[in-house]
Structures are given as structure tokens and as C-alpha cells.
XYZ file of C-alpha atoms in Angstrom:
673
model
C 42.191 31.005 94.327
C 42.915 27.331 93.692
C 39.155 26.508 93.469
C 38.508 29.441 90.891
C 41.679 28.261 88.869
C 40.146 24.765 88.679
C 36.490 26.167 87.976
C 38.175 28.021 84.699
C 39.840 24.930 83.621
C 36.812 23.052 83.927
C 34.696 25.432 82.186
C 37.757 25.768 79.418
C 37.538 22.353 78.942
C 33.709 21.961 78.551
C 33.971 24.807 75.935
C 36.568 22.966 73.886
C 34.508 19.475 74.148
C 31.540 21.483 72.836
C 33.527 23.200 70.237
C 35.042 19.569 69.428
C 31.551 17.944 69.036
C 29.849 20.546 66.856
C 32.968 21.507 64.389
C 32.322 21.212 60.723
C 35.608 20.103 60.084
C 37.819 17.198 61.571
C 39.859 17.844 64.489
C 42.287 15.310 65.198
C 45.383 15.840 67.861
C 48.613 13.693 67.627
C 51.184 13.635 70.406
C 55.131 13.312 69.824
C 55.073 9.874 69.289
C 52.325 10.394 66.520
C 49.621 8.507 68.479
C 46.041 10.187 68.202
C 44.704 11.675 71.467
C 41.749 13.952 69.919
C 39.191 12.702 67.854
C 36.099 14.621 66.958
C 32.610 13.937 66.079
C 32.734 14.935 62.656
C 36.226 12.996 62.466
C 34.049 9.543 63.285
C 31.796 10.416 60.560
C 34.402 11.020 57.894
C 36.898 8.084 58.553
C 34.135 5.691 60.203
C 35.791 4.832 63.168
C 34.446 5.320 67.082
C 36.664 7.752 69.313
C 36.972 4.538 71.565
C 39.071 2.437 68.686
C 41.089 4.876 67.379
C 42.390 7.055 70.525
C 45.831 5.621 71.034
C 46.113 4.379 67.592
C 48.777 6.082 65.130
C 47.717 8.584 62.934
C 49.097 6.512 60.196
C 46.099 4.249 60.015
C 44.216 7.517 58.745
C 46.143 7.925 55.296
C 47.043 5.804 52.548
C 50.174 3.636 52.940
C 52.067 5.269 49.954
C 51.906 8.372 51.780
C 53.363 6.985 55.116
C 57.049 7.607 54.605
C 56.459 11.229 53.255
C 54.564 12.020 56.724
C 57.391 10.749 58.669
C 59.366 13.382 56.857
C 57.254 16.009 56.805
C 56.704 15.640 60.707
C 60.529 15.813 61.380
C 60.814 19.105 59.277
C 57.739 20.593 61.025
C 58.575 19.922 64.650
C 62.501 20.541 64.195
C 61.679 24.156 61.921
C 62.215 27.568 63.028
C 59.304 29.174 64.374
C 57.267 30.502 61.743
C 57.027 26.727 60.590
C 55.945 25.991 63.810
C 52.766 28.229 63.753
C 49.475 27.574 61.804
C 50.506 25.514 58.393
C 49.058 26.277 55.242
C 46.208 24.596 53.820
C 47.291 21.554 51.629
C 45.713 18.782 49.690
C 46.107 15.132 51.033
C 44.531 11.826 51.112
C 42.870 9.950 53.905
C 41.644 6.516 54.282
C 38.400 5.644 55.888
C 37.963 2.223 58.050
C 36.550 0.847 54.774
C 39.819 1.432 52.963
C 38.066 3.922 50.561
C 40.709 6.935 49.878
C 39.302 10.278 49.497
C 40.915 13.716 48.922
C 40.674 16.383 51.782
C 42.475 19.805 52.753
C 44.432 19.917 55.819
C 46.180 22.691 58.143
C 48.669 21.329 60.765
C 49.898 23.325 63.834
C 52.084 22.509 66.474
C 51.571 23.470 70.087
C 53.924 23.118 73.078
C 52.208 21.706 76.216
C 53.733 21.210 79.742
C 57.096 20.563 77.564
C 55.597 18.031 74.964
C 54.530 18.829 71.550
C 51.339 18.192 70.481
C 49.969 18.507 66.643
C 46.763 19.510 65.722
C 45.133 18.602 62.335
C 42.236 20.141 61.065
C 40.961 18.650 57.864
C 38.166 18.857 55.287
C 36.661 16.114 53.155
C 36.839 17.873 49.606
C 35.304 14.657 47.574
C 32.053 16.425 46.399
C 33.775 19.248 45.402
C 36.502 17.407 43.453
C 33.980 15.348 41.960
C 31.986 18.724 40.745
C 35.511 20.159 39.480
C 35.704 17.004 37.617
C 32.331 17.033 36.132
C 32.604 20.479 35.122
C 36.108 20.065 33.442
C 34.733 16.947 31.666
C 31.491 19.216 30.809
C 33.527 22.284 29.460
C 35.918 19.702 27.443
C 32.804 17.889 25.788
C 31.501 21.539 25.232
C 34.458 22.569 23.346
C 34.876 19.334 21.435
C 31.123 19.863 20.630
C 31.585 23.104 19.503
C 34.378 22.211 17.353
C 33.110 19.021 15.999
C 29.732 21.063 15.298
C 31.553 23.814 13.403
C 29.627 26.206 15.334
C 30.581 29.478 15.792
C 29.868 31.819 19.326
C 28.769 35.104 19.883
C 28.411 37.382 23.022
C 26.482 40.925 23.089
C 27.038 42.890 26.174
C 24.130 45.311 25.898
C 25.338 47.527 29.034
C 28.435 48.302 27.489
C 27.784 47.616 23.733
C 30.701 45.385 23.194
C 30.098 42.228 20.874
C 32.254 39.479 20.879
C 32.272 36.758 17.300
C 34.292 33.748 17.889
C 37.013 32.841 14.928
C 34.703 29.988 13.558
C 31.532 32.717 13.827
C 33.392 34.926 11.269
C 34.465 31.915 9.196
C 31.127 30.605 8.761
C 30.039 34.227 7.814
C 32.952 35.152 5.682
C 33.628 38.180 7.617
C 37.224 38.939 7.989
C 39.128 39.439 11.325
C 39.709 43.422 10.740
C 35.793 44.000 10.481
C 33.892 45.149 13.237
C 31.912 42.865 15.275
C 28.451 44.799 15.240
C 24.790 44.492 14.262
C 25.558 46.507 11.222
C 28.434 44.279 9.939
C 26.109 41.277 10.285
C 22.735 43.269 8.234
C 25.340 43.794 5.330
C 26.123 40.347 4.616
C 22.724 39.239 5.242
C 20.299 38.694 2.299
C 18.246 41.959 1.787
C 15.145 39.637 1.636
C 15.870 38.378 4.974
C 16.470 41.697 6.757
C 12.985 41.997 8.572
C 12.881 38.506 9.376
C 16.396 39.154 11.348
C 15.251 42.214 12.900
C 11.727 41.227 13.871
C 13.580 38.389 15.821
C 16.328 40.152 17.481
C 13.532 42.686 18.702
C 11.378 40.095 20.003
C 14.354 38.534 21.953
C 15.207 41.553 23.780
C 11.474 42.234 24.772
C 11.790 41.220 28.484
C 8.026 40.421 27.971
C 8.892 37.101 25.936
C 11.318 34.465 26.710
C 14.118 35.894 25.077
C 15.009 32.857 23.220
C 14.959 33.310 19.077
C 15.596 30.350 16.450
C 16.237 31.636 13.148
C 17.372 30.503 9.697
C 18.129 32.666 7.300
C 20.480 33.445 4.155
C 23.823 35.534 4.155
C 25.661 36.741 0.779
C 28.925 35.436 0.454
C 32.065 37.308 -1.104
C 31.717 35.655 -4.367
C 27.498 36.182 -4.417
C 27.000 32.786 -3.058
C 23.997 32.299 -0.818
C 24.466 30.685 2.794
C 22.319 29.078 4.865
C 22.793 29.780 8.606
C 20.986 29.106 11.779
C 21.027 31.387 14.842
C 20.358 30.000 18.425
C 20.478 32.367 21.372
C 19.481 33.569 24.751
C 19.093 37.095 25.822
C 19.394 37.342 29.934
C 17.537 40.400 31.732
C 18.148 42.603 34.917
C 15.655 42.598 37.319
C 14.096 45.977 35.866
C 13.499 44.198 32.734
C 16.541 45.486 30.514
C 18.346 43.652 28.631
C 21.747 42.675 29.946
C 23.477 39.738 27.946
C 23.027 37.872 24.861
C 24.717 34.870 24.039
C 24.206 32.377 21.144
C 25.432 29.923 18.404
C 25.630 30.153 14.787
C 26.034 26.940 12.239
C 26.220 26.923 8.552
C 23.240 24.609 7.420
C 23.732 25.318 3.641
C 24.395 21.527 3.030
C 21.429 20.252 5.135
C 19.074 23.174 3.757
C 19.944 21.821 0.337
C 19.318 18.469 1.118
C 16.006 19.052 2.701
C 15.127 20.887 -0.164
C 16.102 17.817 -2.725
C 14.278 15.657 -0.205
C 11.186 17.808 -0.521
C 11.529 17.698 -4.104
C 11.659 13.864 -4.223
C 9.026 13.519 -1.724
C 6.737 15.448 -4.073
C 7.776 13.632 -6.877
C 7.114 10.151 -4.968
C 4.053 11.650 -3.716
C 3.100 12.590 -6.971
C 4.198 8.851 -8.116
C 2.180 7.391 -5.285
C -0.635 9.126 -6.368
C -0.817 7.802 -10.021
C -0.109 4.531 -8.126
C -2.865 4.860 -5.951
C -5.354 5.802 -8.861
C -4.140 2.832 -10.895
C -4.454 0.591 -8.401
C -8.089 2.129 -7.683
C -8.894 1.657 -11.297
C -7.600 -1.776 -11.369
C -9.895 -2.659 -8.039
C -12.852 -1.305 -9.706
C -12.237 -3.469 -12.685
C -11.340 -6.309 -10.785
C -14.347 -5.792 -8.447
C -16.688 -5.270 -11.734
C -15.040 -8.339 -13.145
C -15.523 -10.638 -10.347
C -19.192 -9.128 -9.525
C -19.847 -9.687 -13.577
C -18.115 -13.421 -13.224
C -20.744 -14.306 -10.136
C -23.835 -12.668 -11.906
C -22.486 -14.836 -15.070
C -22.587 -18.280 -12.907
C -25.996 -17.411 -11.574
C -27.344 -16.771 -14.896
C -25.583 -19.450 -16.438
C -26.312 -21.826 -13.919
C -30.211 -20.795 -14.188
C -30.091 -21.025 -17.891
C -28.843 -24.471 -17.878
C -31.351 -25.953 -15.918
C -33.952 -23.992 -18.040
C -32.687 -25.619 -21.000
C -33.164 -28.846 -19.723
C -36.833 -27.547 -19.005
C -37.557 -26.101 -22.154
C -35.786 -29.253 -24.081
C -38.560 -31.391 -22.277
C -41.618 -28.752 -23.029
C -40.480 -28.370 -26.580
C -39.823 -32.038 -27.257
C -43.092 -32.985 -25.653
C -45.057 -30.396 -27.658
C -43.426 -31.521 -30.890
C -44.710 -35.042 -30.199
C -48.115 -33.886 -28.797
C -48.390 -31.999 -32.302
C -47.289 -35.249 -34.612
C -50.950 -36.454 -33.025
C -53.070 -33.474 -33.328
C -52.901 -32.826 -37.175
C -55.947 -30.641 -37.695
C -57.240 -30.729 -34.296
C -58.914 -27.124 -33.150
C -56.532 -27.059 -30.232
C -53.344 -26.901 -32.484
C -53.174 -22.926 -32.530
C -52.952 -23.387 -28.225
C -50.198 -25.566 -29.175
C -48.475 -23.327 -31.505
C -48.670 -20.461 -28.974
C -47.043 -22.932 -26.094
C -44.216 -23.764 -28.990
C -43.499 -19.981 -29.639
C -43.688 -19.446 -26.061
C -41.268 -22.247 -25.515
C -38.880 -20.427 -28.462
C -39.091 -17.275 -26.825
C -37.390 -18.787 -23.503
C -34.930 -20.553 -25.642
C -33.910 -17.204 -26.951
C -34.106 -15.666 -23.642
C -31.832 -18.360 -22.312
C -28.990 -17.556 -25.615
C -29.086 -13.919 -24.203
C -28.330 -14.978 -20.628
C -25.660 -17.554 -21.831
C -24.382 -14.899 -24.278
C -23.746 -12.564 -20.895
C -22.617 -15.244 -18.685
C -20.015 -16.165 -21.554
C -21.507 -19.764 -21.465
C -22.355 -20.165 -25.090
C -20.030 -21.284 -27.715
C -19.723 -18.653 -30.295
C -19.430 -19.719 -33.720
C -16.835 -17.028 -34.842
C -15.237 -16.325 -38.487
C -13.442 -13.831 -39.806
C -15.763 -10.910 -41.269
C -15.644 -7.672 -42.730
C -17.499 -5.080 -40.249
C -18.070 -2.791 -42.484
C -20.265 -5.214 -44.550
C -22.628 -5.827 -41.769
C -23.238 -2.254 -41.015
C -24.145 -1.444 -44.653
C -26.536 -4.404 -44.603
C -28.015 -3.257 -41.414
C -28.331 0.221 -42.062
C -31.689 0.256 -43.659
C -33.443 -1.856 -40.897
C -31.302 0.677 -38.523
C -33.119 3.672 -39.985
C -36.696 2.020 -39.894
C -36.019 0.677 -36.041
C -35.029 4.022 -34.912
C -37.368 6.268 -37.077
C -37.332 9.285 -38.661
C -36.972 11.748 -36.061
C -33.126 10.405 -35.623
C -30.516 10.864 -38.033
C -28.174 8.437 -38.736
C -24.771 8.915 -40.126
C -21.930 6.103 -40.661
C -18.428 6.616 -40.842
C -16.419 3.638 -42.058
C -12.905 2.928 -42.034
C -11.749 2.199 -45.847
C -8.946 -0.104 -44.849
C -10.645 -1.444 -41.998
C -9.079 -5.298 -40.756
C -11.179 -8.111 -40.674
C -12.578 -9.182 -37.401
C -12.956 -12.557 -35.928
C -16.409 -12.569 -34.361
C -19.576 -14.668 -34.558
C -21.843 -12.402 -37.264
C -25.252 -12.783 -35.501
C -24.257 -11.564 -32.656
C -22.569 -8.554 -33.506
C -25.271 -7.825 -35.531
C -27.665 -8.340 -32.683
C -25.369 -6.091 -30.840
C -25.670 -3.231 -33.232
C -29.034 -3.366 -33.396
C -29.746 -3.303 -29.669
C -27.232 -0.510 -29.580
C -29.365 1.640 -32.224
C -32.816 0.600 -29.801
C -31.044 1.865 -26.660
C -30.055 4.851 -28.595
C -33.334 5.664 -29.960
C -35.178 5.375 -26.454
C -32.592 7.901 -25.127
C -33.657 10.488 -27.358
C -37.712 10.292 -27.673
C -37.824 13.953 -29.275
C -34.980 12.927 -31.755
C -31.518 13.212 -32.373
C -28.491 11.704 -33.892
C -27.085 8.209 -33.896
C -23.340 7.902 -35.467
C -21.892 4.125 -36.050
C -18.049 4.428 -36.997
C -15.563 1.548 -37.524
C -11.818 2.010 -36.816
C -8.379 0.034 -36.613
C -7.154 0.071 -33.214
C -3.665 -0.595 -31.497
C -3.406 -0.862 -27.872
C -0.353 -0.647 -26.571
C 0.987 -2.316 -23.357
C 1.474 1.167 -21.861
C -2.067 1.762 -22.597
C -3.250 -1.531 -21.225
C -1.524 -1.596 -18.019
C -2.745 2.273 -17.005
C -5.898 1.940 -18.162
C -9.083 -0.316 -17.919
C -9.603 -1.281 -20.967
C -8.831 -4.156 -23.613
C -5.521 -6.071 -23.801
C -2.652 -5.168 -25.418
C -3.324 -6.046 -29.343
C -4.792 -5.274 -32.685
C -8.578 -4.392 -32.504
C -11.534 -3.015 -35.112
C -13.275 -0.940 -33.166
C -17.173 -0.448 -33.396
C -18.252 2.969 -31.990
C -22.083 3.696 -31.532
C -22.435 7.297 -30.498
C -26.016 9.506 -30.117
C -27.100 12.622 -28.553
C -29.466 11.465 -26.147
C -30.175 11.907 -22.746
C -27.104 10.140 -21.171
C -26.579 8.064 -17.619
C -25.623 9.295 -14.340
C -22.751 7.695 -12.665
C -25.230 5.533 -10.467
C -26.725 3.800 -13.784
C -23.535 3.701 -15.784
C -22.084 1.594 -12.712
C -24.664 -1.018 -13.334
C -25.337 -0.758 -17.009
C -24.070 -4.382 -17.803
C -25.969 -6.414 -15.242
C -28.634 -8.564 -16.724
C -32.448 -7.457 -16.033
C -30.817 -4.109 -14.875
C -32.925 -1.362 -16.792
C -34.574 2.341 -16.143
C -36.841 1.841 -19.157
C -40.902 1.249 -18.165
C -41.888 -1.822 -17.572
C -42.475 -3.724 -20.994
C -40.261 -1.443 -22.871
C -36.850 -3.266 -22.318
C -35.914 -6.415 -20.534
C -32.207 -5.199 -19.411
C -30.365 -7.983 -21.536
C -29.256 -5.836 -24.114
C -26.139 -4.384 -22.794
C -25.236 -7.641 -20.562
C -25.643 -9.605 -23.759
C -23.077 -7.256 -25.386
C -20.926 -7.488 -22.419
C -20.445 -11.469 -22.410
C -20.475 -11.642 -26.561
C -17.215 -8.841 -26.163
C -15.538 -10.772 -23.308
C -16.332 -14.336 -25.088
C -14.850 -12.941 -27.972
C -11.634 -11.820 -26.601
C -12.635 -8.359 -27.125
C -13.843 -5.366 -24.890
C -16.575 -2.973 -24.351
C -16.391 0.400 -22.876
C -19.335 3.089 -22.692
C -18.618 6.931 -21.765
C -21.935 8.504 -20.926
C -22.959 12.160 -19.584
C -26.148 13.616 -18.543
C -27.492 15.987 -21.215
C -24.559 14.944 -23.708
C -25.553 11.542 -24.779
C -23.506 7.898 -24.637
C -20.877 6.345 -26.833
C -20.624 2.785 -26.852
C -16.946 1.194 -28.017
C -17.149 -2.048 -28.718
C -13.272 -4.022 -29.364
C -13.361 -7.132 -31.756
C -9.881 -8.667 -32.055
C -8.352 -8.404 -35.543
C -8.260 -11.502 -37.404
C -4.664 -11.349 -38.972
C -3.800 -13.520 -42.131
C -7.345 -14.239 -43.105
C -9.611 -12.821 -45.481
C -12.899 -12.015 -44.239
C -15.808 -13.775 -45.447
C -19.626 -13.381 -45.800
C -22.014 -15.156 -43.189
C -22.807 -18.666 -44.275
C -26.668 -19.412 -45.381
C -28.327 -22.159 -42.952
C -30.047 -25.023 -44.808
C -32.858 -25.628 -42.504
C -34.015 -28.921 -44.325
C -36.422 -31.373 -43.158
C -36.177 -33.993 -40.464
C -33.548 -36.719 -41.372
C -34.592 -40.222 -40.192
C -32.639 -42.651 -39.102
C -31.754 -46.465 -40.695
C -32.301 -48.461 -37.331
C -28.523 -47.380 -36.029
C -28.150 -47.957 -32.117
C -27.363 -44.868 -30.077
C -26.237 -44.817 -26.303
C -28.082 -41.813 -24.509
C -26.281 -40.541 -21.494
C -28.119 -37.837 -19.753
C -28.709 -37.276 -16.006
C -31.661 -35.451 -16.244
C -34.368 -38.204 -16.168
C -37.068 -36.275 -18.159
C -34.919 -34.957 -20.800
C -33.187 -38.569 -21.028
C -36.777 -40.270 -21.352
C -38.321 -37.638 -24.464
C -34.411 -37.967 -26.172
C -34.752 -41.537 -26.355
C -38.847 -41.271 -27.295
C -37.825 -38.664 -30.135
C -34.489 -40.844 -31.445
C -36.851 -44.019 -31.580
C -39.624 -41.974 -33.563
C -36.616 -41.129 -36.052
C -35.856 -44.511 -36.424
C -33.201 -45.246 -34.338
C -32.541 -48.165 -31.893
C -31.636 -46.764 -28.166
C -29.932 -47.719 -25.300
C -29.597 -45.182 -21.990
C -27.390 -44.196 -19.068
C -27.836 -41.673 -16.261
C -24.486 -40.854 -16.012
C -20.679 -41.313 -17.003
C -19.724 -44.181 -15.091
C -22.936 -46.184 -15.975
C -22.273 -45.394 -19.814
C -18.699 -47.115 -19.851
C -20.859 -50.057 -18.155
C -23.031 -50.478 -20.627
C -20.641 -50.086 -23.653
C -18.488 -52.884 -21.850
C -21.696 -55.026 -21.641
C -23.620 -54.427 -24.771
C -20.947 -53.708 -26.979
C -20.415 -50.006 -29.154
C -23.220 -48.532 -30.470
C -23.036 -46.414 -33.693
C -23.056 -43.288 -31.887
C -22.594 -42.094 -28.050
C -25.118 -39.065 -27.554
C -23.765 -37.427 -24.146
C -24.745 -34.475 -22.292
C -21.867 -32.281 -21.002
C -22.700 -31.110 -17.364
C -23.525 -34.034 -15.705
C -22.929 -34.530 -11.743
C -20.645 -37.294 -10.017
C -17.200 -35.663 -11.160
C -17.556 -37.365 -14.701
C -18.623 -34.722 -17.949
C -19.387 -35.440 -21.137
C -16.009 -34.457 -22.309
C -14.496 -37.261 -19.547
C -16.943 -39.890 -21.194
C -15.598 -38.841 -24.608
C -12.143 -39.113 -23.413
C -12.592 -42.670 -21.669
C -14.213 -44.111 -24.730
C -11.986 -42.799 -27.302
C -9.297 -44.078 -25.373
C -10.675 -47.632 -25.793
C -12.164 -47.057 -29.068
C -10.491 -44.342 -31.210
C -12.709 -44.359 -33.960
C -16.166 -44.235 -31.969
C -18.422 -41.605 -32.874
C -19.988 -38.978 -30.414
C -22.109 -36.201 -30.317
C -22.149 -33.946 -27.255
C -25.245 -31.726 -26.112
C -25.404 -28.924 -23.436
C -27.563 -26.116 -22.405
C -24.428 -24.666 -20.364
C -21.463 -25.447 -22.853
C -19.195 -23.699 -20.110
C -15.572 -23.951 -21.437
C -16.408 -26.973 -23.496
C -12.987 -28.323 -23.953
C -9.058 -27.022 -23.844
C -8.681 -25.201 -26.860
C -5.362 -27.036 -27.514
C -6.928 -30.581 -26.762
C -6.841 -32.417 -30.273
C -9.749 -34.580 -29.166
C -12.009 -32.296 -29.601
C -10.838 -29.632 -32.158
C -13.446 -30.708 -34.665
C -16.190 -31.309 -32.163
C -19.744 -29.619 -32.338
C -22.080 -28.950 -29.470
C -25.807 -29.568 -30.100
C -27.367 -26.483 -27.899
C -30.108 -27.240 -25.850
C -32.995 -26.422 -26.045
C -32.915 -28.428 -29.937
C -36.197 -29.559 -32.154
C -36.478 -32.578 -33.509
C -35.197 -31.184 -36.941
C -32.055 -30.248 -35.498
C -31.656 -33.287 -33.463
C -32.006 -35.285 -36.438
C -29.553 -33.348 -38.904
C -26.710 -33.126 -35.830
C -27.052 -37.392 -35.572
C -27.023 -37.838 -39.438
C -24.041 -35.246 -39.677
C -22.011 -37.638 -37.133
C -22.924 -40.885 -38.267
C -22.100 -39.545 -42.289
C -19.074 -37.850 -41.420
C -15.777 -40.214 -41.549
C -14.928 -41.737 -38.631
C -11.567 -40.435 -36.495
C -8.305 -42.055 -38.226
């Protein structure tokens, strides 16, 4: 019998050990002296102690120090209390402390047992750290949601589809302007919705309650307030469905977005306005860029053609000069006719160079105040003969036309060239109209257009009813040698010469053309304010003026031109010394003394131009007479440089008579004071 009892006790002991090992909660047993006697596996995990190091230790080691006095009081009360109090105690919240010193919240139940006349306390404890953290996070989240709803002025609503009940929060009613007494219903909501938005609202609600969709809808629409004003609101809602696909509950939020909507509308208006301004700015920049590209292109072409013309003028100077010298030796010789043909060809080349220099703006214009009407009238008869009977010529000349400052011969060439171009564009006849008009270009017009600078102009317009030009041809019409005429019928220099002439005159030229509708060329010439217009001066060609033995220093870098010039001057009766560049000329002057005249080329290599030579000479000898010559004559001298205010340039190629006359004029003129 005793053996059976022992077996039962052993079985119970093993059962108890198994329960203690697998228990999910902490189980601790404490004797009367509050020493730990049982410490299960879960207790080791929670507190961090091994069973061997905590058995026999006071239970106070498992609780924060601040709770130990309270614990002693509870033990006294619990141990000496009535029987009911000695039964399984109610679950209570306490704090434990791990071996690491970390405190944690816990729920504990304490019971008292009497075994063998001794009291034993059993503690069943559960770590609730995770639950407490989750509860705290939930409280924080709810508080944040509450604050967000309040701060965001968000109205909440809920619709229970099974009962049909609808809940609107006070803020929901406030946003919509719905009284507290008004029922929360779809009918009430639709009554304040803008009539034009009814279909939009109903379609979104129906779509949200369709189980085939997501159940989500976001909607912006208008509501009509009691005072008749409109308010924009946005609704964000979610519908939840049962397993059989029926809507169960819809919850959502409503916000007043009137200010945002008005701001967006204003912003959109500003963006549209700014976009319009940007388009205009882009168009202006494109026009300016096109003008810049055209200007750079024409400038590059001008530099090229000007350089070619300069070199060509030197060659023509040599050719014409030597032909003249040969002519003096062949009086009455049968070969004279060939010589004359060669001279004429050389003169044609010189005229071609003048056109190139005009395009390149490298030839100095002899501008004066003129009455443009007089020149148009003078040319009218010539124009009629030139364009033929098939073209009807009309003129419309302003009676109060301002005087224009321009080179008279060049404007007449321009009119004649434009008339010839118009005639060629009207092979079957048509009309040609020449007009003059005063024109004022404002700062605003100059800033927004690819036209002349701001100021007063006299405008010459030449219009025809011819075939017109396509855009590709119009874009290249000012390029030298560009022509659409058949070979032998045009050089392509007419418009390029006009372009160079207008720009060099501080004016502008514009062309508008349309295929089948004709072409109009507008030439803007600067107004000559405060001066009376004059007729062209008559040039006295005269004969060759011989020298009287004066000494002349010739400064020329081109050896052939220099040799020819020396020979010509000696034939005219002058004594000549020579220098190949500016520094050499100054050295000759220092060594040989002052001549009667220094005759110098303008464009020379080595960094010292004819102007530099003149300045250097005048600094030492202010009364020295100097004559300059050039086949290029670019930016001859600063306009405000008093040293060159009255200077003239002898253009290359020049004849012997031109050379003699120019030298005689300088020698006979009074010296500088």
C-alpha cells in the first residue's frame, strides 16, 4: 500500500514538473520567508535568471525596489486575512525587474497554500509589455487621428447599409451648412448638392456600392449654401462588403476645399497668362535669334567678300595702272583696241568690287541730305524705259517728305536694281509701285520686331505684282551671288548690295513676299533732321594734273602696287621715296626729312595701319600733309576722332587722273593749323 502511494506521488511530481516546464505563464512558488522555491522555464525566459541562481533567493529580487515595502504589507495582509482572501487572488497589474535591471509591466495572480503546516505562495505572472505597447500605440494613433481630423477640419460620416442609419459628425454638418435638426440622409445631401453635379454624385455612390469594384470613391463637387453661395467639397469614402457581396458599411470624410479650388483656378489662370507671355517671349527670342543668326551670317559673308574685294582692288590697281602706262607708249598702234577692251574689263571688275564692298559695308559712303522724291521723279522716265511697256509704273510720293541722309548715287542704283528685279519677276507684265513715306519707329516696335532701330526714317517702298518668292529663297535673298535667274541674267549682287548700303547708311531693308502675290521691298533711310535737302553735286572729271617737283613718300605693303604708284607719280613729275610698311615709313621720315606729302595705304600688315602712320606723323609734325588710300576702307576711323574729320580716302583701283587730282587737292589745301 505504501509502495502504491509512493508511485502516485512520483507520478504527480512528474506531472507537476511537466506542467511547470510547458506552462506559457511564469510560475513561481515562495515559502513563508519569501524565498523562491519554484521557478519554471517561462520564468527563466522572462526574468533572465537561471533556476540554479535564483532558487532560495528572496522574491523581492524580481520586483523594483520602489515596490518592495508595499509587497511586504500585502504579504502580511494576504497571509493573515480571512479564508476568502486566501483563495486564488484576483489578477492585478504589477511591475517586474529582469536580471538586466529592465523593468516591465505584468499581470499576476497570487494564491496561498498550506502544505505540511507551512504557508506557500504561488504566483502566476504574464509579461504584458507587448500588449501595453500596442495599447499605447493605439491610443497615440487615435489621438493623432482626432487631432488630424480637428486640425484638418474634416467631417466624418458613416452609413450602415443593413439598418439604413446614417451618421454625420457635427463638423460634417457645419461644412455643408446643414442644421442639427435636419435628418442625415442621402436625400438631404442631394438637396444641397449643386444641380449640375447630381449625376456625378449619384454615379460615384453607385460605383462605390458595386461589389465588382474597389468600393473606394474620391469625389469633388459643389454644394449650394443657404445664402446661395457655392462651396467646393471633396469626399473620400470606402464601402465594405459581406461575403455574399452586399454593401455593409460605408465610412468616409468630407473636407471644404473652396479656398484651395479658388487658389488653383487663380493659379491656372496665372499659369495660362504666364504661358502666353512665355510663348510671346519665346517668339520674340526666336525672332531675335533669327535676326542674330542672319546678322552673323551676313557679317561673315561681308568679311569674306570685303577681304576678296580688297585683294582684288590691289590687283586691279596694278592692272589698270600698267595698262595706262602702256597706253601712253602705244599711241595710234593697232593693238590699242585690245588695250581698251582690257581696260574696260578691268573697270567692270572695279565696279563689281564696289558692289561687293557695298554689301560688306567696307566702302565709305558719301552721304548728304537729299529729297528722295526728287530722285524718284528723276529716275521715273529711265525706269519706264527699263521695265518696258508691259509693266504699269505708278508712284505715290509723300508731299511733306523729310530729307534723308544717304549717298545719292547708291539710292538711285538701289531703285534701279529693285525695278529690274520686279520686271524679271513679271515676264507677262504687271504693276510696279514706288512710294515714299515718313516713318517713325517706336521703342516698342523696335524691341518686338526684326526691323530698324527706333527713330525717324524716310521709307522707300517698291512693290510688284510678280511671281513672289518661296520662304527658302526669301531667307537667302540677301546673300551675294545667290540668284534664281538663269545664267547670264543676274549676278545675285543687287539685293546684297542694297542690304549693305542700307546698313552702312544706318538704315534697314525689309522684304515681304508671297508666291503668286508679288514682293514688296521697304528701304528705311535715316531722317536728316535740321538740314535742307540738296541736289547732287556735279563731278568735274577734268584732265590729269601734273606735279611741280614736290616730294612724296609712298607707304604701301603690296610690292606691285607700290612699284606702279612710284612709276605713276614720277610720270606726273613728283620726286618719290618709298616704304613697305608703317615702321619703315617713320624711319625714312626721321632719316630723310619731311616730304611734301605722305601717300599711305590704309590696310597694312604688322599691326600699323595707315591711320596709325598718320597719327604718329602728326604727333611729331602736326602740319604734315597726308593722303590715304584703300581698297577696303573698313571702319575708316572713329567718328569722333578730330584728326580724320576732314580726311578723304582715295579708293582703289584709281586712274592716273584720279591720283593726280587727289594729290593736287591735298597739296593745294591749307595745312592743318
